[in-house]
PDB file of C-alpha atoms in Angstrom:
ATOM      1  CA  ASN K1243     -38.747 -23.885 -71.187  1.00 62.00           C
ATOM      2  CA  LYS K1244     -39.573 -24.384 -67.676  1.00 70.00           C
ATOM      3  CA  ARG K1245     -36.377 -27.061 -66.873  1.00 79.00           C
ATOM      4  CA  PRO K1246     -34.029 -24.163 -68.039  1.00 82.00           C
ATOM      5  CA  VAL K1247     -35.759 -22.042 -65.501  1.00 83.00           C
ATOM      6  CA  GLN K1248     -35.290 -25.049 -62.606  1.00 84.00           C
ATOM      7  CA  THR K1249     -32.386 -25.339 -63.696  1.00 86.00           C
ATOM      8  CA  ARG K1250     -31.247 -21.768 -63.648  1.00 86.00           C
ATOM      9  CA  LEU K1251     -32.859 -21.488 -60.054  1.00 87.00           C
ATOM     10  CA  ARG K1252     -30.633 -24.739 -59.009  1.00 88.00           C
ATOM     11  CA  LEU K1253     -27.596 -22.988 -60.822  1.00 89.00           C
ATOM     12  CA  LEU K1254     -27.941 -19.800 -58.998  1.00 90.00           C
ATOM     13  CA  LYS K1255     -29.098 -21.635 -55.672  1.00 93.00           C
ATOM     14  CA  LYS K1256     -25.861 -23.979 -55.832  1.00 93.00           C
ATOM     15  CA  GLU K1257     -23.704 -20.256 -55.767  1.00 93.00           C
ATOM     16  CA  ASN K1258     -26.071 -18.651 -53.838  1.00 93.00           C
ATOM     17  CA  GLU K1259     -25.344 -21.893 -50.989  1.00 93.00           C
ATOM     18  CA  ILE K1260     -21.953 -21.412 -52.602  1.00 93.00           C
ATOM     19  CA  GLN K1261     -21.185 -17.665 -51.505  1.00 93.00           C
ATOM     20  CA  SER K1262     -22.092 -17.688 -48.666  1.00 93.00           C
ATOM     21  CA  SER K1263     -20.547 -21.013 -47.513  1.00 93.00           C
ATOM     22  CA  ARG K1264     -17.538 -18.185 -48.331  1.00 94.00           C
ATOM     23  CA  ILE K1265     -18.593 -15.317 -46.344  1.00 94.00           C
ATOM     24  CA  LEU K1266     -19.156 -17.091 -43.686  1.00 94.00           C
ATOM     25  CA  GLN K1267     -15.710 -18.906 -44.131  1.00 94.00           C
ATOM     26  CA  THR K1268     -14.190 -15.625 -45.055  1.00 94.00           C
ATOM     27  CA  TYR K1269     -16.485 -14.322 -41.103  1.00 95.00           C
ATOM     28  CA  PHE K1270     -14.422 -17.361 -39.715  1.00 95.00           C
ATOM     29  CA  ILE K1271     -11.098 -16.494 -40.696  1.00 96.00           C
ATOM     30  CA  THR K1272     -11.392 -12.952 -39.870  1.00 96.00           C
ATOM     31  CA  VAL K1273     -12.761 -13.664 -36.540  1.00 96.00           C
ATOM     32  CA  ILE K1274      -9.818 -16.389 -35.270  1.00 96.00           C
ATOM     33  CA  ILE K1275      -7.494 -13.986 -36.527  1.00 97.00           C
ATOM     34  CA  ILE K1276      -8.293 -11.006 -35.257  1.00 97.00           C
ATOM     35  CA  ILE K1277      -9.072 -13.419 -31.827  1.00 97.00           C
ATOM     36  CA  LEU K1278      -5.178 -14.150 -32.313  1.00 97.00           C
ATOM     37  CA  PHE K1279      -4.223 -10.494 -32.520  1.00 97.00           C
ATOM     38  CA  ILE K1280      -5.662 -10.283 -29.371  1.00 97.00           C
ATOM     39  CA  ALA K1281      -4.054 -13.170 -28.024  1.00 97.00           C
ATOM     40  CA  VAL K1282      -0.842 -12.288 -29.175  1.00 97.00           C
ATOM     41  CA  ALA K1283      -1.335  -8.785 -27.927  1.00 96.00           C
ATOM     42  CA  LEU K1284      -2.278  -9.744 -24.369  1.00 96.00           C
ATOM     43  CA  VAL K1285       0.406 -12.724 -24.775  1.00 96.00           C
ATOM     44  CA  SER K1286       2.837  -9.589 -25.816  1.00 96.00           C
ATOM     45  CA  ILE K1287       1.529  -7.505 -22.967  1.00 96.00           C
ATOM     46  CA  LEU K1288       1.799  -9.936 -20.199  1.00 96.00           C
ATOM     47  CA  LEU K1289       5.597 -10.922 -20.868  1.00 96.00           C
ATOM     48  CA  PHE K1290       6.606  -6.979 -21.736  1.00 96.00           C
ATOM     49  CA  ARG K1291       5.417  -6.978 -17.934  1.00 96.00           C
ATOM     50  CA  GLN K1292       7.402 -10.522 -16.618  1.00 95.00           C
ATOM     51  CA  GLN K1293      10.653  -8.721 -17.840  1.00 95.00           C
ATOM     52  CA  LYS K1294      10.036  -5.331 -16.802  1.00 95.00           C
ATOM     53  CA  LEU K1295       8.909  -7.048 -12.953  1.00 94.00           C
ATOM     54  CA  LEU K1296      12.530  -8.609 -13.718  1.00 93.00           C
ATOM     55  CA  THR K1297      14.811  -6.168 -13.617  1.00 91.00           C
ATOM     56  CA  LYS K1298      12.984  -3.800 -11.183  1.00 91.00           C
ATOM     57  CA  ASN K1299      13.507  -7.053  -9.059  1.00 88.00           C
ATOM     58  CA  LYS K1300      17.507  -7.965 -10.431  1.00 88.00           C
ATOM     59  CA  THR K1301      17.361  -4.273  -9.884  1.00 83.00           C
ATOM     60  CA  ALA K1302      16.550  -3.791  -6.251  1.00 79.00           C
ATOM     61  CA  LEU K1303      18.054  -7.610  -5.854  1.00 79.00           C
ATOM     62  CA  LEU K1304      21.745  -5.101  -6.810  1.00 76.00           C
ATOM     63  CA  GLU K1305      21.610  -2.519  -4.703  1.00 72.00           C
ATOM     64  CA  LYS K1306      20.065  -4.851  -2.073  1.00 68.00           C
ATOM     65  CA  LYS K1307      23.965  -6.698  -2.707  1.00 65.00           C
ATOM     66  CA  VAL K1308      25.649  -2.587  -3.611  1.00 64.00           C
ATOM     67  CA  LEU K1309      24.209  -1.814   0.407  1.00 59.00           C
ATOM     68  CA  ARG K1310      25.433  -4.927   2.008  1.00 56.00           C
ATOM     69  CA  THR K1311      29.175  -4.789   0.259  1.00 55.00           C
ATOM     70  CA  GLN K1312      29.526  -1.686   0.949  1.00 58.00           C
ATOM     71  CA  MET K1313      31.965  -1.701   4.359  1.00 60.00           C
ATOM     72  CA  ASN K1314      32.646   2.096   4.651  1.00 60.00           C
ATOM     73  CA  PRO K1315      35.453   3.342   3.078  1.00 68.00           C
ATOM     74  CA  HIS K1316      36.863   5.396   5.990  1.00 67.00           C
ATOM     75  CA  PHE K1317      37.730   2.058   7.728  1.00 70.00           C
ATOM     76  CA  ILE K1318      39.383   0.829   5.227  1.00 76.00           C
ATOM     77  CA  PHE K1319      41.693   3.242   4.462  1.00 77.00           C
ATOM     78  CA  ASN K1320      42.050   3.197   8.105  1.00 73.00           C
ATOM     79  CA  SER K1321      42.736  -0.478   8.617  1.00 77.00           C
ATOM     80  CA  LEU K1322      45.186   0.648   5.781  1.00 81.00           C
ATOM     81  CA  LEU K1323      47.206   3.357   8.042  1.00 80.00           C
ATOM     82  CA  ALA K1324      47.171   1.216  11.005  1.00 77.00           C
ATOM     83  CA  ILE K1325      48.818  -2.074   9.261  1.00 79.00           C
ATOM     84  CA  GLN K1326      51.433   1.058   7.331  1.00 82.00           C
ATOM     85  CA  SER K1327      51.837   2.760  11.128  1.00 80.00           C
ATOM     86  CA  PHE K1328      52.864  -1.027  13.013  1.00 78.00           C
ATOM     87  CA  MET K1329      55.898  -0.818   9.663  1.00 81.00           C
ATOM     88  CA  PHE K1330      56.745   2.088  10.201  1.00 82.00           C
ATOM     89  CA  GLU K1331      57.439   1.597  13.973  1.00 83.00           C
ATOM     90  CA  ASN K1332      58.796  -1.698  12.568  1.00 78.00           C
ATOM     91  CA  ASP K1333      56.218  -3.474  14.848  1.00 78.00           C
ATOM     92  CA  SER K1334      56.188  -6.034  11.336  1.00 81.00           C
ATOM     93  CA  MET K1335      54.562  -9.074  13.732  1.00 83.00           C
ATOM     94  CA  GLN K1336      51.554  -6.923  15.191  1.00 80.00           C
ATOM     95  CA  ALA K1337      52.282  -5.577  10.817  1.00 83.00           C
ATOM     96  CA  SER K1338      51.079  -8.516   9.604  1.00 86.00           C
ATOM     97  CA  LYS K1339      48.632  -9.247  12.570  1.00 85.00           C
ATOM     98  CA  TYR K1340      46.746  -7.034  11.800  1.00 84.00           C
ATOM     99  CA  LEU K1341      47.194  -7.197   7.558  1.00 88.00           C
ATOM    100  CA  SER K1342      46.043 -11.396   8.231  1.00 90.00           C
ATOM    101  CA  ASP K1343      42.853 -10.196   9.431  1.00 89.00           C
ATOM    102  CA  PHE K1344      42.405  -7.307   7.497  1.00 88.00           C
ATOM    103  CA  ALA K1345      42.397  -9.979   4.308  1.00 90.00           C
ATOM    104  CA  LYS K1346      40.406 -12.512   6.419  1.00 91.00           C
ATOM    105  CA  LEU K1347      38.092  -9.912   7.118  1.00 87.00           C
ATOM    106  CA  ILE K1348      38.605  -8.242   3.077  1.00 86.00           C
ATOM    107  CA  ARG K1349      37.299 -12.082   1.614  1.00 88.00           C
ATOM    108  CA  LEU K1350      34.234 -13.134   4.256  1.00 87.00           C
ATOM    109  CA  ILE K1351      33.233  -9.435   3.038  1.00 83.00           C
ATOM    110  CA  LEU K1352      33.232 -10.512  -0.468  1.00 81.00           C
ATOM    111  CA  ASP K1353      31.584 -14.033  -0.271  1.00 84.00           C
ATOM    112  CA  ASN K1354      29.060 -13.069   1.925  1.00 82.00           C
ATOM    113  CA  SER K1355      27.726  -9.911   0.065  1.00 77.00           C
ATOM    114  CA  ARG K1356      27.761 -13.129  -3.070  1.00 78.00           C
ATOM    115  CA  LYS K1357      24.543 -14.772  -1.154  1.00 83.00           C
ATOM    116  CA  GLU K1358      21.338 -13.161  -0.704  1.00 81.00           C
ATOM    117  CA  PHE K1359      21.329 -15.553   3.337  1.00 89.00           C
ATOM    118  CA  ILE K1360      24.647 -16.331   5.813  1.00 91.00           C
ATOM    119  CA  SER K1361      24.652 -18.851   8.402  1.00 93.00           C
ATOM    120  CA  PHE K1362      24.360 -16.240  12.057  1.00 92.00           C
ATOM    121  CA  LYS K1363      27.036 -18.612  12.814  1.00 93.00           C
ATOM    122  CA  ARG K1364      29.075 -17.131   9.154  1.00 93.00           C
ATOM    123  CA  GLU K1365      28.171 -13.661   9.772  1.00 91.00           C
ATOM    124  CA  ILE K1366      29.288 -13.080  14.165  1.00 92.00           C
ATOM    125  CA  GLU K1367      32.588 -15.039  12.689  1.00 92.00           C
ATOM    126  CA  THR K1368      32.837 -11.020   9.813  1.00 89.00           C
ATOM    127  CA  LEU K1369      32.018  -9.086  13.015  1.00 89.00           C
ATOM    128  CA  GLU K1370      34.908 -11.102  15.185  1.00 91.00           C
ATOM    129  CA  TYR K1371      37.120  -9.702  12.377  1.00 89.00           C
ATOM    130  CA  TYR K1372      35.960  -6.641  12.350  1.00 87.00           C
ATOM    131  CA  PHE K1373      35.830  -5.854  15.663  1.00 88.00           C
ATOM    132  CA  LYS K1374      39.139  -7.530  16.030  1.00 87.00           C
ATOM    133  CA  LEU K1375      40.588  -4.860  13.832  1.00 85.00           C
ATOM    134  CA  GLN K1376      38.750  -1.452  15.077  1.00 84.00           C
ATOM    135  CA  LYS K1377      40.538  -2.433  18.056  1.00 85.00           C
ATOM    136  CA  LEU K1378      43.670  -2.155  17.173  1.00 80.00           C
ATOM    137  CA  ARG K1379      43.024   0.934  15.186  1.00 77.00           C
ATOM    138  CA  PHE K1380      41.084   2.225  18.302  1.00 80.00           C
ATOM    139  CA  GLU K1381      44.672   0.989  20.198  1.00 79.00           C
ATOM    140  CA  ASN K1382      42.252  -1.208  22.152  1.00 79.00           C
ATOM    141  CA  LYS K1383      39.675   1.789  24.338  1.00 84.00           C
ATOM    142  CA  PHE K1384      36.602  -0.267  24.320  1.00 85.00           C
ATOM    143  CA  ASN K1385      36.476  -4.292  24.834  1.00 87.00           C
ATOM    144  CA  TYR K1386      33.307  -6.481  22.884  1.00 88.00           C
ATOM    145  CA  GLU K1387      31.994  -9.659  23.924  1.00 90.00           C
ATOM    146  CA  ILE K1388      29.778 -11.544  21.708  1.00 90.00           C
ATOM    147  CA  VAL K1389      27.479 -14.050  23.964  1.00 91.00           C
ATOM    148  CA  VAL K1390      24.775 -16.207  21.965  1.00 90.00           C
ATOM    149  CA  SER K1391      22.389 -18.577  23.513  1.00 91.00           C
ATOM    150  CA  GLU K1392      22.667 -21.549  23.589  1.00 89.00           C
ATOM    151  CA  ASN K1393      19.707 -22.342  22.698  1.00 91.00           C
ATOM    152  CA  ILE K1394      20.120 -20.567  19.285  1.00 90.00           C
ATOM    153  CA  ASP K1395      21.814 -23.166  16.477  1.00 92.00           C
ATOM    154  CA  LEU K1396      23.668 -21.222  14.900  1.00 92.00           C
ATOM    155  CA  ASP K1397      24.704 -23.707  11.821  1.00 93.00           C
ATOM    156  CA  ASN K1398      21.184 -23.529  11.150  1.00 93.00           C
ATOM    157  CA  ILE K1399      19.956 -19.479  11.028  1.00 92.00           C
ATOM    158  CA  PHE K1400      19.982 -17.393   8.372  1.00 93.00           C
ATOM    159  CA  ILE K1401      20.532 -13.612   7.475  1.00 89.00           C
ATOM    160  CA  PRO K1402      20.529 -11.376   5.207  1.00 85.00           C
ATOM    161  CA  PRO K1403      24.550 -11.263   5.474  1.00 82.00           C
ATOM    162  CA  MET K1404      26.746  -7.434   6.751  1.00 77.00           C
ATOM    163  CA  LEU K1405      23.141  -7.101   8.873  1.00 78.00           C
ATOM    164  CA  ALA K1406      24.774  -6.208  12.215  1.00 81.00           C
ATOM    165  CA  GLN K1407      27.721  -4.632  10.726  1.00 78.00           C
ATOM    166  CA  PRO K1408      26.483  -1.243   9.578  1.00 77.00           C
ATOM    167  CA  ILE K1409      24.990  -0.191  13.521  1.00 81.00           C
ATOM    168  CA  ILE K1410      28.532  -2.113  15.138  1.00 83.00           C
ATOM    169  CA  GLU K1411      30.532   0.733  13.481  1.00 80.00           C
ATOM    170  CA  ASN K1412      28.032   3.472  13.745  1.00 78.00           C
ATOM    171  CA  SER K1413      28.948   2.422  17.732  1.00 83.00           C
ATOM    172  CA  ILE K1414      32.350   2.671  17.444  1.00 81.00           C
ATOM    173  CA  GLU K1415      32.708   5.449  15.154  1.00 76.00           C
ATOM    174  CA  HIS K1416      29.763   7.560  17.657  1.00 76.00           C
ATOM    175  CA  GLY K1417      30.131   6.219  20.501  1.00 70.00           C
TER     176      GLY K1417
END
């Protein structure tokens, strides 16, 4: 009679161990799932924030580019009117020169606007065309001179494009 009880006790003990093992296994699986869920949630939040920052950065860069490429529409309109006026005066040489300089200036501005930084030399070249056109537009009513120290390496100094143009434009228009 003792043997069946001992056998039954061993079986119950084994079942108890198996159940304990299953409970422990279920507990570990649950903990792992919770940890994975938290990890996925954190990674998702971080990726979302990173994407948001990248979008914000791209927006800021685009706004900066738009601001850089905004040459005063009045200048463009007045330049075209000046070309038209030379044409009406039958001064085709002057109209052709003005149109050529205007096209070079617009090309430089468009090329420069694609870059975050340009050489100081390139900025001076752009300003030279801008000054020439403004001087023609204002019928030589002002003089200008761009003076750069010999110590400055114009090819190895980089600045944002159109940095000085708005200041110069305001000086010419309102000075």
